[in-house]
Short mmCIF file of C-alpha atoms in Angstrom, two decimals:
data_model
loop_
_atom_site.label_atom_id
_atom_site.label_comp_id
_atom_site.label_asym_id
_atom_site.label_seq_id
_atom_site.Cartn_x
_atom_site.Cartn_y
_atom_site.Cartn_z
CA UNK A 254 0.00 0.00 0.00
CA UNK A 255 1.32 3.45 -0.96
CA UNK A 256 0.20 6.89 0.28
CA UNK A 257 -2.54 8.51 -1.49
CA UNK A 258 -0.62 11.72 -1.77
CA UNK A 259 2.51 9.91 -3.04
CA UNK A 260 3.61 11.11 -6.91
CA UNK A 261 2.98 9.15 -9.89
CA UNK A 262 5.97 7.62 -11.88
CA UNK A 263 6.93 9.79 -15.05
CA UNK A 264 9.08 6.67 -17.10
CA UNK A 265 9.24 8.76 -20.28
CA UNK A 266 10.97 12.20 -19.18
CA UNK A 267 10.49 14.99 -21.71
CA UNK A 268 13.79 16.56 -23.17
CA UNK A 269 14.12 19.52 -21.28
CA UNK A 270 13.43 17.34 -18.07
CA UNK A 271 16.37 15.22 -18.75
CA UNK A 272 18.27 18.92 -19.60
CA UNK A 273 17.00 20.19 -15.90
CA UNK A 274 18.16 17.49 -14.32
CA UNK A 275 21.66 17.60 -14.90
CA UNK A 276 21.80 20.92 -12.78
CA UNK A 277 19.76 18.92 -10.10
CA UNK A 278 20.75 15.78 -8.84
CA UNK A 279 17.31 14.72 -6.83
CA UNK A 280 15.48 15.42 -10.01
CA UNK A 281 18.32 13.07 -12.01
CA UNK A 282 17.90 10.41 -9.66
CA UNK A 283 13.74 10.37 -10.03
CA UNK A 284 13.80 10.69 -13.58
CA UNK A 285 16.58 7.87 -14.08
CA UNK A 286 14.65 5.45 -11.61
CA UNK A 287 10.95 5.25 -12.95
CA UNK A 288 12.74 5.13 -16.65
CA UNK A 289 15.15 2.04 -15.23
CA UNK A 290 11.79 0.79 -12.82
CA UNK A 291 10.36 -1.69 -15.13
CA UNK A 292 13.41 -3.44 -16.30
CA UNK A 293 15.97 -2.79 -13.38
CA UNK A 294 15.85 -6.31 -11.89
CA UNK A 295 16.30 -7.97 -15.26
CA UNK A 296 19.61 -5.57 -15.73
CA UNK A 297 21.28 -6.58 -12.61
CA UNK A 298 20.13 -9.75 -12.37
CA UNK A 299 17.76 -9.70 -9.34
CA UNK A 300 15.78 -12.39 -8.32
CA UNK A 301 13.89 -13.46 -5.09
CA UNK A 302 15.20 -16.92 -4.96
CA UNK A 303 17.74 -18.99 -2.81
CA UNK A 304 19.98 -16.81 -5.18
CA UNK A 305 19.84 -13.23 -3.75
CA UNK A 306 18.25 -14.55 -0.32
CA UNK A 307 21.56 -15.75 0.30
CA UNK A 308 23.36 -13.25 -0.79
CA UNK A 309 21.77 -10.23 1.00
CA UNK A 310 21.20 -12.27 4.33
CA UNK A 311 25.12 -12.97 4.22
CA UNK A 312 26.01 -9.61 3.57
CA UNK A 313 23.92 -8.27 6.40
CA UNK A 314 25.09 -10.87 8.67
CA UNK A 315 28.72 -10.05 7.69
CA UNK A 316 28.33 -6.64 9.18
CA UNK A 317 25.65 -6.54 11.62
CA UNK A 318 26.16 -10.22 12.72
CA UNK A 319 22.68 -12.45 13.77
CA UNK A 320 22.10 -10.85 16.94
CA UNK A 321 18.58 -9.74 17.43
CA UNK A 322 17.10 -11.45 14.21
CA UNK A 323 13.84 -11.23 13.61
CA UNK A 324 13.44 -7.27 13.62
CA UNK A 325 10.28 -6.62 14.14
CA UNK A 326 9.87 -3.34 11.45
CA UNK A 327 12.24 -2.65 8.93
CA UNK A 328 12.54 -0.02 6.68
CA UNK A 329 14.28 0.06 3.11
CA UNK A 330 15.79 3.45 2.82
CA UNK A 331 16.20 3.74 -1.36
CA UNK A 332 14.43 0.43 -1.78
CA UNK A 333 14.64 0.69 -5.46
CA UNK A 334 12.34 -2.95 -6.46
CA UNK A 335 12.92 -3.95 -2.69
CA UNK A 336 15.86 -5.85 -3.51
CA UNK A 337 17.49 -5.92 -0.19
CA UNK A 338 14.64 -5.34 2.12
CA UNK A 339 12.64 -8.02 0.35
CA UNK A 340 15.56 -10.68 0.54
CA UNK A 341 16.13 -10.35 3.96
CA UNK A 342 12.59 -10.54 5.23
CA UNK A 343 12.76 -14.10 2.90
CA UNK A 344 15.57 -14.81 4.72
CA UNK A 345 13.95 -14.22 8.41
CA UNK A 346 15.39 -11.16 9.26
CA UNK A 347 12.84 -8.92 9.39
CA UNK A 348 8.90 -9.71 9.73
CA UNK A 349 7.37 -6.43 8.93
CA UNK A 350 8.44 -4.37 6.29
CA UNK A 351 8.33 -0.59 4.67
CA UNK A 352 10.08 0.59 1.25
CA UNK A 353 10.72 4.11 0.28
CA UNK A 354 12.44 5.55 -2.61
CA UNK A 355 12.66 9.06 -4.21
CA UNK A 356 10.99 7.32 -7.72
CA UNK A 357 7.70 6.75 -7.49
CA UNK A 358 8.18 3.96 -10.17
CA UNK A 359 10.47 2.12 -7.85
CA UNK A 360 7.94 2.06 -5.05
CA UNK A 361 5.42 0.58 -7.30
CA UNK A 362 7.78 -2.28 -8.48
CA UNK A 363 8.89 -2.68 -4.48
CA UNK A 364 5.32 -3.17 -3.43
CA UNK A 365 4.45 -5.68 -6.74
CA UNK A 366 7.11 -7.59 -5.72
CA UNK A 367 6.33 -7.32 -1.86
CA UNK A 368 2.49 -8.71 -3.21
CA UNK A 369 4.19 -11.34 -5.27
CA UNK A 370 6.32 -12.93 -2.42
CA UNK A 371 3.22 -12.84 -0.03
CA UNK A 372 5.24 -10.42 2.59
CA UNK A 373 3.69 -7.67 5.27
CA UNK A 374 5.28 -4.62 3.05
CA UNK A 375 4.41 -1.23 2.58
CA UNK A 376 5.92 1.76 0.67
CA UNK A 377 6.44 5.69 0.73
CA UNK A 378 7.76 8.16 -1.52
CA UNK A 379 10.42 9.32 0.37
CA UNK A 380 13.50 11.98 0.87
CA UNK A 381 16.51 10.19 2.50
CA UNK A 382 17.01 13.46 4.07
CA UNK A 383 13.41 14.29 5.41
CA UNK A 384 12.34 10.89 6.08
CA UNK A 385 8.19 10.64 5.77
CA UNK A 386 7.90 8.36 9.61
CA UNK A 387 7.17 9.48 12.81
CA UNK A 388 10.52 9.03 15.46
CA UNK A 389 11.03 6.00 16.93
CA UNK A 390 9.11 3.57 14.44
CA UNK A 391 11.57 1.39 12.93
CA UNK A 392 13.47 -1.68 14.87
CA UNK A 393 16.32 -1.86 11.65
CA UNK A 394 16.96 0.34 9.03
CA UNK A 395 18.74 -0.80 5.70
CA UNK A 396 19.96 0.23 2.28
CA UNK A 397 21.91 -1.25 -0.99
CA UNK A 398 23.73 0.63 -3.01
CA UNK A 399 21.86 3.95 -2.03
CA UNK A 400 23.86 6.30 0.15
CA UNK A 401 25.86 7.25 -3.05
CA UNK A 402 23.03 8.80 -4.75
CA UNK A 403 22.30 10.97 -1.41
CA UNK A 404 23.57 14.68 -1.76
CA UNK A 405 23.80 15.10 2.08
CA UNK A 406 24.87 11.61 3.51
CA UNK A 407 25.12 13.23 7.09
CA UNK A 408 21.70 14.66 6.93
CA UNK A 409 20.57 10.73 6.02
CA UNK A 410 21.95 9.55 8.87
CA UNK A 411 20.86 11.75 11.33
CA UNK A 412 16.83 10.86 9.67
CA UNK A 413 17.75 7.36 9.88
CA UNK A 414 18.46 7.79 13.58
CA UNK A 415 15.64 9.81 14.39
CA UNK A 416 12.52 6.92 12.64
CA UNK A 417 14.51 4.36 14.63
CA UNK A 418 13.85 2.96 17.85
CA UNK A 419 16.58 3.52 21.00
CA UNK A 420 18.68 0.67 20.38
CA UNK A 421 17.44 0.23 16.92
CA UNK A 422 20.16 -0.97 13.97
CA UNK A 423 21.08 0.85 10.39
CA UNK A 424 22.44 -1.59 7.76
CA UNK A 425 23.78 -0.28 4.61
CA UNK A 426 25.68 -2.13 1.85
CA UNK A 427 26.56 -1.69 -1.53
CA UNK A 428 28.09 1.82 -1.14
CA UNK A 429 31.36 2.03 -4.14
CA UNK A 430 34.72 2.88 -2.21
CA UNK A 431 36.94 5.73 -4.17
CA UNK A 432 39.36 3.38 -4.99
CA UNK A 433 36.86 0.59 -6.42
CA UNK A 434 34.53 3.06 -8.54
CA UNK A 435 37.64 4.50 -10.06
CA UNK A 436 38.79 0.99 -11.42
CA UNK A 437 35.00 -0.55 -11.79
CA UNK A 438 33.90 2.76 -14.25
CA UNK A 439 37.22 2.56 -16.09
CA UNK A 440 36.48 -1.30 -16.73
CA UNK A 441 32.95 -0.79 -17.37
CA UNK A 442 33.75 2.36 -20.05
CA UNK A 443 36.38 -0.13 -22.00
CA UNK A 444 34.53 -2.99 -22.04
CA UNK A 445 31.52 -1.11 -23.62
CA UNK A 446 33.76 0.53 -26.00
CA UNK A 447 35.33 -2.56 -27.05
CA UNK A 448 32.17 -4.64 -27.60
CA UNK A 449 30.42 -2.01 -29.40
CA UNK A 450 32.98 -1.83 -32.11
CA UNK A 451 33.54 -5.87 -32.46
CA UNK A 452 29.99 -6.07 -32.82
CA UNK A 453 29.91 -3.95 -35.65
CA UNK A 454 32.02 -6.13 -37.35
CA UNK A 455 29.78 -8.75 -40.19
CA UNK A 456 30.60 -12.22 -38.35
CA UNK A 457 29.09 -10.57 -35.36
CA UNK A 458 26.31 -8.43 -36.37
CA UNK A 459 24.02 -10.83 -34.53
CA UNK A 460 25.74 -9.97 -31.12
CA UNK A 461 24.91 -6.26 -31.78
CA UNK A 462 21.68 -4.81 -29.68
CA UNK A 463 19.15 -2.27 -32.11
CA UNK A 464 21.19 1.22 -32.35
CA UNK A 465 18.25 2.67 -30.63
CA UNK A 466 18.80 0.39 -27.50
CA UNK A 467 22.07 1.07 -27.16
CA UNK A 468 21.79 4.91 -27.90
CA UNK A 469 19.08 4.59 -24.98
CA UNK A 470 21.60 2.74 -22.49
CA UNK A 471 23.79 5.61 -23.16
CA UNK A 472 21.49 8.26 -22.53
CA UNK A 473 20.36 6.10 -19.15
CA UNK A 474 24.47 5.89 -18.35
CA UNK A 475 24.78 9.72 -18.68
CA UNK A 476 22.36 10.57 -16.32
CA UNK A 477 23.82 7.83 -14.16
CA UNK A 478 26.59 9.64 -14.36
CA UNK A 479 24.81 12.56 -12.13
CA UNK A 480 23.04 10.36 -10.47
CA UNK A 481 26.35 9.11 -8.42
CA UNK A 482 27.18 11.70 -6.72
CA UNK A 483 29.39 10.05 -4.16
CA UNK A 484 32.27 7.68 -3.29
CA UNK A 485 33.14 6.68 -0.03
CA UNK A 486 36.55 5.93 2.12
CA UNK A 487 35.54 3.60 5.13
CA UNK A 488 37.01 5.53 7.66
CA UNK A 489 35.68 8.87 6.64
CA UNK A 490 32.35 6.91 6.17
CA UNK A 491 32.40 5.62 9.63
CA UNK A 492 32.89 9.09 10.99
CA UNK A 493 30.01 10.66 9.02
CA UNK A 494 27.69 8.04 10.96
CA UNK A 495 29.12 8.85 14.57
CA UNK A 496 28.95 12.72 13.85
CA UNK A 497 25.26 12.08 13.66
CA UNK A 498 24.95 10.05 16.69
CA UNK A 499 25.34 6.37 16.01
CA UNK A 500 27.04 4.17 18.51
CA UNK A 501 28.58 0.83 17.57
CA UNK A 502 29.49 1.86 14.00
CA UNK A 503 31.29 -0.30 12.16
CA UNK A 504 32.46 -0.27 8.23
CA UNK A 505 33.40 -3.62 6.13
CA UNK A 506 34.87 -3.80 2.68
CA UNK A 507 34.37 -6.50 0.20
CA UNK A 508 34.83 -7.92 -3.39
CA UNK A 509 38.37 -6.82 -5.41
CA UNK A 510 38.50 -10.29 -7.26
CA UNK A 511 35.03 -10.35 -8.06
CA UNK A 512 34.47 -6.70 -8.87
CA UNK A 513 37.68 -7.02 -11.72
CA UNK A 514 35.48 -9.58 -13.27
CA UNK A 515 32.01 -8.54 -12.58
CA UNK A 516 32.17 -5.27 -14.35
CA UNK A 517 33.51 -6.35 -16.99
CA UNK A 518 30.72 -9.01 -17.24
CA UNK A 519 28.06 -6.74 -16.53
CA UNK A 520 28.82 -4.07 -19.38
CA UNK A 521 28.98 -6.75 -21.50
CA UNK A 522 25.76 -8.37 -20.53
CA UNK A 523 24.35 -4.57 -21.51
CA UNK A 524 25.74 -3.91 -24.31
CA UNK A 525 24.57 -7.65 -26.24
CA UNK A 526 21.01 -8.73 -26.94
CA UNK A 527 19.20 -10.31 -23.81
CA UNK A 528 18.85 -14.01 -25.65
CA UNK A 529 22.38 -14.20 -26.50
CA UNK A 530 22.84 -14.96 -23.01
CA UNK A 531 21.76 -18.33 -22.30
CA UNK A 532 21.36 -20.50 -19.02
CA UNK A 533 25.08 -21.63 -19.49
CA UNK A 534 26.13 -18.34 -19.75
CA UNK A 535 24.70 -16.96 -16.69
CA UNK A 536 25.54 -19.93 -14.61
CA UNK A 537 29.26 -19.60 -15.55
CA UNK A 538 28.91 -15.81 -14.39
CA UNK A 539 27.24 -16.36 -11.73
CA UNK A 540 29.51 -19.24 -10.44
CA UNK A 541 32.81 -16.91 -11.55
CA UNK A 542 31.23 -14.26 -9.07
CA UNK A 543 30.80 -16.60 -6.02
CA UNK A 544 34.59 -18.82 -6.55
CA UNK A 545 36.16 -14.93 -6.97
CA UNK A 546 34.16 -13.69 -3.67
CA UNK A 547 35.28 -16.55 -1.55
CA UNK A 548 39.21 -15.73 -2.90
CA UNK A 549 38.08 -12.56 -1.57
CA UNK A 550 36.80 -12.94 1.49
CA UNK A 551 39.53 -15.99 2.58
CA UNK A 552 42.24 -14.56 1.34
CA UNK A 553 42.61 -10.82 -0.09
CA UNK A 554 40.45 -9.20 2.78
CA UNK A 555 43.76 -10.46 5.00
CA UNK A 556 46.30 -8.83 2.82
CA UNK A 557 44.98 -5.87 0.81
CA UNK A 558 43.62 -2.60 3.10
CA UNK A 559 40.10 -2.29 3.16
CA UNK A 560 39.90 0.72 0.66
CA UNK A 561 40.79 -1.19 -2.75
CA UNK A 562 37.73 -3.33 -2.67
CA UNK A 563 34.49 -2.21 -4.15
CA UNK A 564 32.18 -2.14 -1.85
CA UNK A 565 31.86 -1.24 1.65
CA UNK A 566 28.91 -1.85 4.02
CA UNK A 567 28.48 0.40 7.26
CA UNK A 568 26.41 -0.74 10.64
CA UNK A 569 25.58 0.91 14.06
CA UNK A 570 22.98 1.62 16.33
CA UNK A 571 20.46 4.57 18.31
CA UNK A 572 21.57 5.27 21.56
CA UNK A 573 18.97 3.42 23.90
CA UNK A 574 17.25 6.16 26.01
#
């Protein structure tokens, strides 16, 4: 259920709204949400399976631990389709749940899902930085890959603090390190280069996607561009939350292995038509991802500082009163 006086989606910005919101970044991020909405679980392959249960419960647990599972009310802060939030109450978690995003179209696909799944969900368009709740309503707060796109992080935090109960947990994972986004875009931008010119080529015509799809992706990828507004070092990261008031805050880094060859792998995926990619394909990926993760997390995280993986997840918690 959404509120009444929530906006519609708008999945087909006009020109001159696309124009505006290069000068605004809040405007970038709701226009390049509802036009990603429909089709944004399909592009980085989210599902709602053993898959992604597993992945978002262990990336929760790696940071926040199991202590205190089942939360009673969470709340996805930039739910997007309710990846995260939606995974984890799957994955026993959390037993109530609320999404918000800034993109009205994202809230829509968070709740269909949320409907789909059977789970005790509901969903707000929402401001990171003037949270729509009353204080003290949420038992766990969480997030993927959604601090970056907040202009004032610190302002976030101090919200998240304020909906959530005394003694009440954030979770947020996801977030690109400075180090990671530098070498992740740089992989992404050469890989797309590279397989848009091969596929020009006559042998592999039938590997190229329609002109007007990929002229699309690139117009989607330039307002991504503003949409990012931020990297993060760990440290600095970890400060921002106790300058707002969090206790018990604690940052984690992961994936160097895996993010050298999932970027790659991803652009790719974009750039080629959808049913070039068969079962085998995606299994191989998929299997690359979890072998290069575990080299990650055994080995690398001992030996390489925290700030050249990718991503880096942050935790603490409210005060009690």
């Amino acid at each position: 259920m959404t509120d009444v006086n929530d906006p519609a989606p708008n999945p087909h910005a006009t020109a001159e709204e696309v124009q505006a919101a290069y000068a605004d970044p809040k405007l970038a991020n709701v226009l390049y949400h509802d036009w990603e909405a429909g089709t944004y679980d399909e592009k980085w392959s989210i599902s709602y399976d053993e898959r992604c249960i597993s992945y978002a419960t262990d990336v929760f647990n790696a940071v926040a631990g199991e202590d205190g599972q089942p939360y009673q009310h969470a709340m996805e802060l930039g739910s997007g389709t309710g990846f995260f939030l939606l995974n984890l109450m799957q994955g026993g978690v959390a037993k109530k749940g609320s999404v918000t995003d800034l993109s009205p179209g994202m809230v829509q696909v968070a709740l269909r899902n949320a409907e789909k799944l059977g789970l005790d969900v509901d969903g707000r368009v929402a401001d990171a930085e003037r949270i729509p709740y009353d204080d003290n309503t949420f038992d766990l707060v969480v997030g993927h890959a959604v601090l970056h796109h907040i202009p004032d992080v610190q302002a976030a935090f101090r919200e998240v603090l304020r909906v959530l109960k005394p003694g009440g947990r954030f979770v947020f994972a996801g977030e690109p390190t400075k180090v990671g986004d530098f070498y992740a875009r740089k992989l992404g931008q050469f890989t797309w280069f590279l397989t848009t010119r091969v596929t020009k080529l006559p042998a592999l015509r039938g590997w190229r996607r329609p002109q007007s799809e990929l002229d699309e992706s690139s117009r989607a990828a330039a307002l991504e561009a503003v949409v990012d507004i931020h990297t993060f070092d760990p440290s600095e990261l970890e400060s921002w939350a106790r300058g707002a008031g969090a206790q018990d805050v604690r940052a984690v880094t992961e994936e160097f292995a895996a993010a050298l060859a999932g970027w790659p792998i991803r652009t790719f995926e974009a750039a080629v038509p959808s049913e070039k990619l068969t079962v085998r394909w995606r299994l191989f990926a998929y299997h690359l991802w979890l072998r290069l993760s575990a080299v990650d997390k055994k080995v690398l995280s001992k030996i390489l500082p925290r700030e050249l993986f990718y991503n880096v997840m942050i935790t603490g918690t409210k005060r009690p009163s």
